[in-house]
Amino acid sequence: MQIIKDKQIIDDSWNYIIDDADLEPGDISVSLARWKKDKQQLLEREGKLGVRMGPADSVEDFAADLKDLQLIELDFPAFADGRIFSHAWLLRGRYNYQGEIRATGHYLPDQVFYLSRVGVNAFSPEKTEDLPVTLANLDDFSVKYQTSIN
Amino acid sequence: MYQYNQNDQTLIEQRVAQFRRQTERFLKGDISADQFRALRLRNGVYIQTHAPMLRIAGPYGILSSRQLRKLAHIARKYDKGYCHFTTRQNIQFNWPKLEKIPDILEELASVQMHAIQTSGNCMRNTTSDHLAGVCIDELEDPRPYCEIIRQWTTLHPEFDYLPRKFKIAVSGALHDRAATQFHDIGLHLVKNDAGQIGFKVLAGGGLGRTPVIGQVIRPYLEKKHLLSYLEAVLRIYNLYGRRDNMYKARIKILLKESGLEKFTQSVEKEWLLIKDGRELSDERIAAMQTQFARPPYESDAGQDNSFALRQQENKAFATWVKHNTADHRVSGYRAAFLSLKAPDSPPGDMTDTQLDAVADLADQYSFGEIRSTHRQNLIFADVKQADLFPLWRQLDALKLATPNIGTVTDMICCPGLDFCSLANAGSIGVAKEINEALDDMDYIHDIGDVKINMSGCMNGCAHQSVGHIGILGVDKKGAEWYQLTLGGSSENEAAIGERLGPAVAKDQVTKAVTTILDVYVQQRLEDESFLDMVKRVGITPFKEQVYADN
Ligand code: SF4
């Protein structure tokens, strides 16, 4: 599966492990709930770790753990759920998170310019056909009125 | 008025290009209707009963003559020869074709206009006092702050997918002409005890289904913190506003459910974390103020004698001056209203011919600037008193001089069943019927300040809940019925109108309105306004007469 990271199309090395499945080797991400439950077990294994959070989760809730995480996935259940944009801003702007922030789920290729401005630097497309338009849309605007992350 | 710099221009051009690509993808079937809906709404495009409707932003109501001519051109080329001014100082076209909208937006961009965020669940056009900068009761001109807010809200990356729409209004005068108590955020320029000017911040006001009067969340905010404070409010709303039910998603519900104290605490807590490093500099404010510098007024304008003379000679002119002009802070000047409420035309509508002619008159008499008001009229803000007579004659020929500003026939009215797919009932036809029944100007002037607001459904686009007389179209088994309210106001003494009684049938609305006015004329005290009388006596005397036959 290919994704966009830092404006490049690359092969994705990460696997998302659903809540009741066994952990796999390699780079994996898990839900925030699972992270909280199995933190110790997760930290003891080899490979990078990521957490997938949804709009109803709170960044503040696991801010202390950010140092152990190389990836935060912001998962859109529906494109209109704009809480994700504030979560991204909080991760970068308030907690100074330096790892990868990736948009997943049902967002629109038309939202990626805004997402990149609030600090999202990777995009997992809903459909592979969306990759070119997603990449192009990162350059929708060359000017901006507000300070944000980018 | 504000003139775009290169960045402003680039931004709106890139926005047009973006929307053109999105429209093409939609027409090719690459985007679903639901996804495209969110994108087109953020560019002012609704799908209505007959055709798409395009809503164009009128930033805090200010337009140039060049922009008005462009609207005339668009009306001719892409629409049916007219446009509509709304209660939020925006402009609507009712008949454009979807595939032509990118072309229309490109035409608009050529005169520094756009339709960005005029609909959808995002931050909308910032509105203000239509007499900003010229009225006599102003502490400070709100327009520079409006433009700073306009820029900040435009394409804000974090707050474009809010729980619901979000509207900001700014007022700098003692008399609130911008309905700031009925906005998601209302900003009032005020003086603190030390004599400095800053903002009183209100939040949670709104009209629509559940009208609520805004509450003060901060009595005084230093100007330099304007944007960080807005950011704090918007972040709290974006994160915690309800998204499970669109009727409970406005910030007013969040404020109500959290309680004023808790809501204010969360905002203040967020603000303290971000306020440093985001200050508006004095230079930025000063630079913006120069964009709204006073035009070159003539210092001897007040010495003219013709104005008084003309009023003595010509009763019709004197009547127009009395009702359709307002005091100006510069001696020898007045602000002149152009009434878009001629008896036989839909409230707020203007034809291409009128638009072109008004643009010429603005160039000749008012420094090329036109403003739109919350009551769907226009204003020339800076007319020399000696010019009022020739201006009046020309406006009269254009049917724009009906001397009814602030009177009962200066109704605000949404498009209703004629255009809007959400409507329960017609409003334009009813407005026309009321207008025909009230054809005696002397009677209208005797009644004085009575504001009738009429909406075709609960969404309340014409703000019926704050009308002195509110009329709301409701659906009763497929028939058009109308619910009346009395005593609403969107000004300083904000109030939500009280229901008069059961809804009335369409053919009874005009009679109900004239009955209400008759009760007022019969029972008022000397010099008592309609609103004051409703406050004094309540709705019972009106109710008894309106429902007397039942
Ligand atoms: S009030 Fe209702 S009918 Fe009137 S324009 Fe708004 S949505 Fe349409």
Short mmCIF file of N, CA and C in Angstrom, two decimals, chain B residues 288-373:
data_model
loop_
_atom_site.label_atom_id
_atom_site.label_comp_id
_atom_site.label_asym_id
_atom_site.label_seq_id
_atom_site.Cartn_x
_atom_site.Cartn_y
_atom_site.Cartn_z
N MET B 288 -3.89 48.99 9.02
CA MET B 288 -5.25 48.66 8.59
C MET B 288 -6.16 49.88 8.69
N GLN B 289 -5.93 50.69 9.72
CA GLN B 289 -6.76 51.89 9.86
C GLN B 289 -6.58 52.84 8.68
N THR B 290 -5.36 52.91 8.14
CA THR B 290 -5.18 53.82 7.00
C THR B 290 -5.97 53.37 5.78
N GLN B 291 -6.29 52.07 5.72
CA GLN B 291 -7.12 51.57 4.62
C GLN B 291 -8.55 52.13 4.71
N PHE B 292 -8.91 52.57 5.91
CA PHE B 292 -10.26 53.08 6.09
C PHE B 292 -10.22 54.57 6.47
N ALA B 293 -9.21 55.25 5.97
CA ALA B 293 -9.06 56.67 6.28
C ALA B 293 -10.27 57.43 5.74
N ARG B 294 -10.53 58.58 6.35
CA ARG B 294 -11.66 59.39 5.89
C ARG B 294 -11.46 59.83 4.46
N PRO B 295 -12.49 59.84 3.66
CA PRO B 295 -12.36 60.36 2.29
C PRO B 295 -12.16 61.88 2.34
N PRO B 296 -11.74 62.49 1.25
CA PRO B 296 -11.49 63.95 1.26
C PRO B 296 -12.77 64.77 1.32
N TYR B 297 -13.29 64.93 2.54
CA TYR B 297 -14.51 65.73 2.72
C TYR B 297 -14.22 67.19 2.40
N GLU B 298 -15.23 67.88 1.91
CA GLU B 298 -15.08 69.33 1.67
C GLU B 298 -15.37 70.07 2.96
N SER B 299 -14.46 70.96 3.34
CA SER B 299 -14.59 71.60 4.64
C SER B 299 -15.74 72.61 4.69
N ASP B 300 -16.16 73.11 3.52
CA ASP B 300 -17.23 74.11 3.55
C ASP B 300 -18.61 73.52 3.21
N ALA B 301 -18.71 72.18 3.24
CA ALA B 301 -19.97 71.55 2.84
C ALA B 301 -21.14 72.02 3.70
N GLY B 302 -20.86 72.36 4.96
CA GLY B 302 -21.92 72.77 5.87
C GLY B 302 -22.43 74.18 5.63
N GLN B 303 -21.72 74.92 4.80
CA GLN B 303 -22.15 76.30 4.57
C GLN B 303 -23.27 76.44 3.54
N ASP B 304 -23.60 75.35 2.91
CA ASP B 304 -24.60 75.39 1.84
C ASP B 304 -25.99 75.70 2.39
N ASN B 305 -26.74 76.56 1.70
CA ASN B 305 -28.09 76.91 2.15
C ASN B 305 -29.17 76.20 1.36
N SER B 306 -28.79 75.64 0.22
CA SER B 306 -29.80 75.08 -0.67
C SER B 306 -30.56 73.93 -0.04
N PHE B 307 -29.86 73.18 0.81
CA PHE B 307 -30.45 71.98 1.40
C PHE B 307 -31.71 72.32 2.20
N ALA B 308 -31.59 73.33 3.06
CA ALA B 308 -32.73 73.73 3.87
C ALA B 308 -33.84 74.28 2.98
N LEU B 309 -33.43 75.03 2.00
CA LEU B 309 -34.39 75.66 1.09
C LEU B 309 -35.19 74.63 0.32
N ARG B 310 -34.49 73.67 -0.24
CA ARG B 310 -35.14 72.61 -1.02
C ARG B 310 -36.17 71.86 -0.18
N GLN B 311 -35.83 71.66 1.09
CA GLN B 311 -36.76 70.93 1.95
C GLN B 311 -38.02 71.74 2.21
N GLN B 312 -37.84 73.08 2.31
CA GLN B 312 -39.02 73.92 2.50
C GLN B 312 -39.91 73.89 1.26
N GLU B 313 -39.25 73.94 0.11
CA GLU B 313 -40.00 74.02 -1.15
C GLU B 313 -40.68 72.72 -1.53
N ASN B 314 -40.03 71.61 -1.16
CA ASN B 314 -40.48 70.33 -1.71
C ASN B 314 -40.76 69.34 -0.58
N LYS B 315 -42.06 69.13 -0.37
CA LYS B 315 -42.45 68.29 0.77
C LYS B 315 -41.96 66.84 0.60
N ALA B 316 -42.04 66.34 -0.63
CA ALA B 316 -41.62 64.95 -0.87
C ALA B 316 -40.14 64.78 -0.57
N PHE B 317 -39.35 65.77 -0.96
CA PHE B 317 -37.92 65.71 -0.67
C PHE B 317 -37.68 65.75 0.84
N ALA B 318 -38.40 66.65 1.51
CA ALA B 318 -38.22 66.77 2.96
C ALA B 318 -38.58 65.46 3.66
N THR B 319 -39.63 64.82 3.19
CA THR B 319 -40.04 63.53 3.78
C THR B 319 -38.93 62.49 3.59
N TRP B 320 -38.37 62.48 2.39
CA TRP B 320 -37.30 61.51 2.12
C TRP B 320 -36.09 61.79 3.01
N VAL B 321 -35.75 63.07 3.15
CA VAL B 321 -34.60 63.41 4.00
C VAL B 321 -34.87 62.94 5.43
N LYS B 322 -36.10 63.17 5.87
CA LYS B 322 -36.42 62.81 7.26
C LYS B 322 -36.28 61.30 7.50
N HIS B 323 -36.76 60.52 6.56
CA HIS B 323 -36.80 59.07 6.79
C HIS B 323 -35.60 58.32 6.22
N ASN B 324 -35.05 58.80 5.13
CA ASN B 324 -34.04 57.99 4.44
C ASN B 324 -32.62 58.55 4.52
N THR B 325 -32.39 59.50 5.41
CA THR B 325 -31.01 59.95 5.58
C THR B 325 -30.66 59.95 7.06
N ALA B 326 -29.38 59.87 7.36
CA ALA B 326 -28.95 59.82 8.77
C ALA B 326 -27.85 60.85 9.01
N ASP B 327 -27.75 61.27 10.27
CA ASP B 327 -26.72 62.24 10.65
C ASP B 327 -25.33 61.69 10.37
N HIS B 328 -24.42 62.61 10.08
CA HIS B 328 -23.05 62.26 9.73
C HIS B 328 -22.12 63.00 10.69
N ARG B 329 -20.99 62.41 10.96
CA ARG B 329 -20.11 63.07 11.94
C ARG B 329 -19.42 64.30 11.36
N VAL B 330 -19.44 64.43 10.01
CA VAL B 330 -18.84 65.61 9.40
C VAL B 330 -19.94 66.59 9.02
N SER B 331 -19.76 67.83 9.43
CA SER B 331 -20.76 68.84 9.16
C SER B 331 -20.94 69.03 7.65
N GLY B 332 -22.20 69.11 7.23
CA GLY B 332 -22.48 69.31 5.81
C GLY B 332 -22.64 68.02 5.03
N TYR B 333 -22.49 66.88 5.72
CA TYR B 333 -22.67 65.58 5.07
C TYR B 333 -23.78 64.80 5.75
N ARG B 334 -24.43 63.91 4.99
CA ARG B 334 -25.38 62.95 5.56
C ARG B 334 -25.19 61.59 4.90
N ALA B 335 -25.66 60.57 5.56
CA ALA B 335 -25.68 59.23 4.95
C ALA B 335 -27.07 59.06 4.35
N ALA B 336 -27.13 58.58 3.10
CA ALA B 336 -28.43 58.44 2.43
C ALA B 336 -28.74 56.97 2.16
N PHE B 337 -29.93 56.56 2.61
CA PHE B 337 -30.36 55.16 2.36
C PHE B 337 -31.02 55.06 1.00
N LEU B 338 -30.74 53.97 0.31
CA LEU B 338 -31.44 53.64 -0.92
C LEU B 338 -32.40 52.52 -0.55
N SER B 339 -33.69 52.79 -0.62
CA SER B 339 -34.65 51.78 -0.18
C SER B 339 -34.81 50.70 -1.25
N LEU B 340 -34.55 49.46 -0.86
CA LEU B 340 -34.80 48.34 -1.78
C LEU B 340 -36.16 47.72 -1.47
N LYS B 341 -37.06 48.58 -0.95
CA LYS B 341 -38.37 48.09 -0.55
C LYS B 341 -39.46 48.87 -1.26
N ALA B 342 -39.28 49.08 -2.55
CA ALA B 342 -40.35 49.71 -3.32
C ALA B 342 -41.55 48.78 -3.27
N PRO B 343 -42.78 49.35 -3.28
CA PRO B 343 -43.97 48.53 -3.06
C PRO B 343 -44.07 47.33 -4.00
N ASP B 344 -43.64 47.48 -5.24
CA ASP B 344 -43.91 46.39 -6.18
C ASP B 344 -42.70 45.50 -6.48
N SER B 345 -41.62 45.64 -5.70
CA SER B 345 -40.51 44.71 -6.00
C SER B 345 -40.14 43.90 -4.77
N PRO B 346 -39.65 42.67 -4.95
CA PRO B 346 -39.33 41.82 -3.79
C PRO B 346 -38.27 42.49 -2.91
N PRO B 347 -38.46 42.46 -1.58
CA PRO B 347 -37.51 43.14 -0.69
C PRO B 347 -36.06 42.70 -0.92
N GLY B 348 -35.17 43.67 -1.09
CA GLY B 348 -33.75 43.35 -1.23
C GLY B 348 -33.29 43.07 -2.64
N ASP B 349 -34.21 43.02 -3.59
CA ASP B 349 -33.80 42.73 -4.98
C ASP B 349 -33.38 43.98 -5.72
N MET B 350 -32.43 43.84 -6.64
CA MET B 350 -32.02 44.95 -7.51
C MET B 350 -31.79 44.42 -8.91
N THR B 351 -32.19 45.20 -9.90
CA THR B 351 -31.97 44.80 -11.29
C THR B 351 -30.59 45.26 -11.75
N ASP B 352 -30.14 44.69 -12.87
CA ASP B 352 -28.85 45.09 -13.42
C ASP B 352 -28.82 46.59 -13.74
N THR B 353 -29.93 47.11 -14.26
CA THR B 353 -29.98 48.54 -14.60
C THR B 353 -29.83 49.39 -13.35
N GLN B 354 -30.51 48.98 -12.29
CA GLN B 354 -30.38 49.74 -11.03
C GLN B 354 -28.95 49.67 -10.50
N LEU B 355 -28.36 48.49 -10.57
CA LEU B 355 -26.99 48.33 -10.06
C LEU B 355 -26.03 49.26 -10.80
N ASP B 356 -26.12 49.27 -12.12
CA ASP B 356 -25.25 50.14 -12.91
C ASP B 356 -25.48 51.61 -12.58
N ALA B 357 -26.76 51.97 -12.49
CA ALA B 357 -27.08 53.38 -12.22
C ALA B 357 -26.59 53.78 -10.83
N VAL B 358 -26.76 52.89 -9.86
CA VAL B 358 -26.33 53.20 -8.50
C VAL B 358 -24.80 53.33 -8.44
N ALA B 359 -24.11 52.51 -9.21
CA ALA B 359 -22.65 52.62 -9.26
C ALA B 359 -22.26 54.02 -9.76
N ASP B 360 -22.93 54.49 -10.80
CA ASP B 360 -22.63 55.83 -11.32
C ASP B 360 -22.92 56.91 -10.27
N LEU B 361 -24.05 56.76 -9.59
CA LEU B 361 -24.41 57.75 -8.57
C LEU B 361 -23.41 57.74 -7.41
N ALA B 362 -22.95 56.54 -7.06
CA ALA B 362 -21.96 56.45 -5.97
C ALA B 362 -20.68 57.18 -6.37
N ASP B 363 -20.28 57.01 -7.62
CA ASP B 363 -19.09 57.74 -8.08
C ASP B 363 -19.31 59.24 -8.01
N GLN B 364 -20.50 59.65 -8.40
CA GLN B 364 -20.77 61.08 -8.45
C GLN B 364 -20.96 61.69 -7.05
N TYR B 365 -21.60 60.95 -6.14
CA TYR B 365 -22.01 61.58 -4.89
C TYR B 365 -21.40 61.01 -3.60
N SER B 366 -20.78 59.83 -3.66
CA SER B 366 -20.37 59.25 -2.38
C SER B 366 -19.03 58.51 -2.46
N PHE B 367 -18.08 59.13 -3.09
CA PHE B 367 -16.70 58.60 -3.15
C PHE B 367 -16.64 57.16 -3.70
N GLY B 368 -17.61 56.81 -4.54
CA GLY B 368 -17.56 55.51 -5.21
C GLY B 368 -17.82 54.32 -4.31
N GLU B 369 -18.40 54.57 -3.12
CA GLU B 369 -18.62 53.47 -2.18
C GLU B 369 -20.11 53.27 -1.89
N ILE B 370 -20.49 52.01 -1.76
CA ILE B 370 -21.88 51.65 -1.47
C ILE B 370 -21.84 50.67 -0.30
N ARG B 371 -22.81 50.77 0.59
CA ARG B 371 -22.87 49.79 1.67
C ARG B 371 -24.22 49.10 1.68
N SER B 372 -24.24 47.86 2.14
CA SER B 372 -25.52 47.19 2.30
C SER B 372 -25.81 47.08 3.80
N THR B 373 -27.10 47.05 4.13
CA THR B 373 -27.50 47.06 5.54
C THR B 373 -28.11 45.72 5.93
#
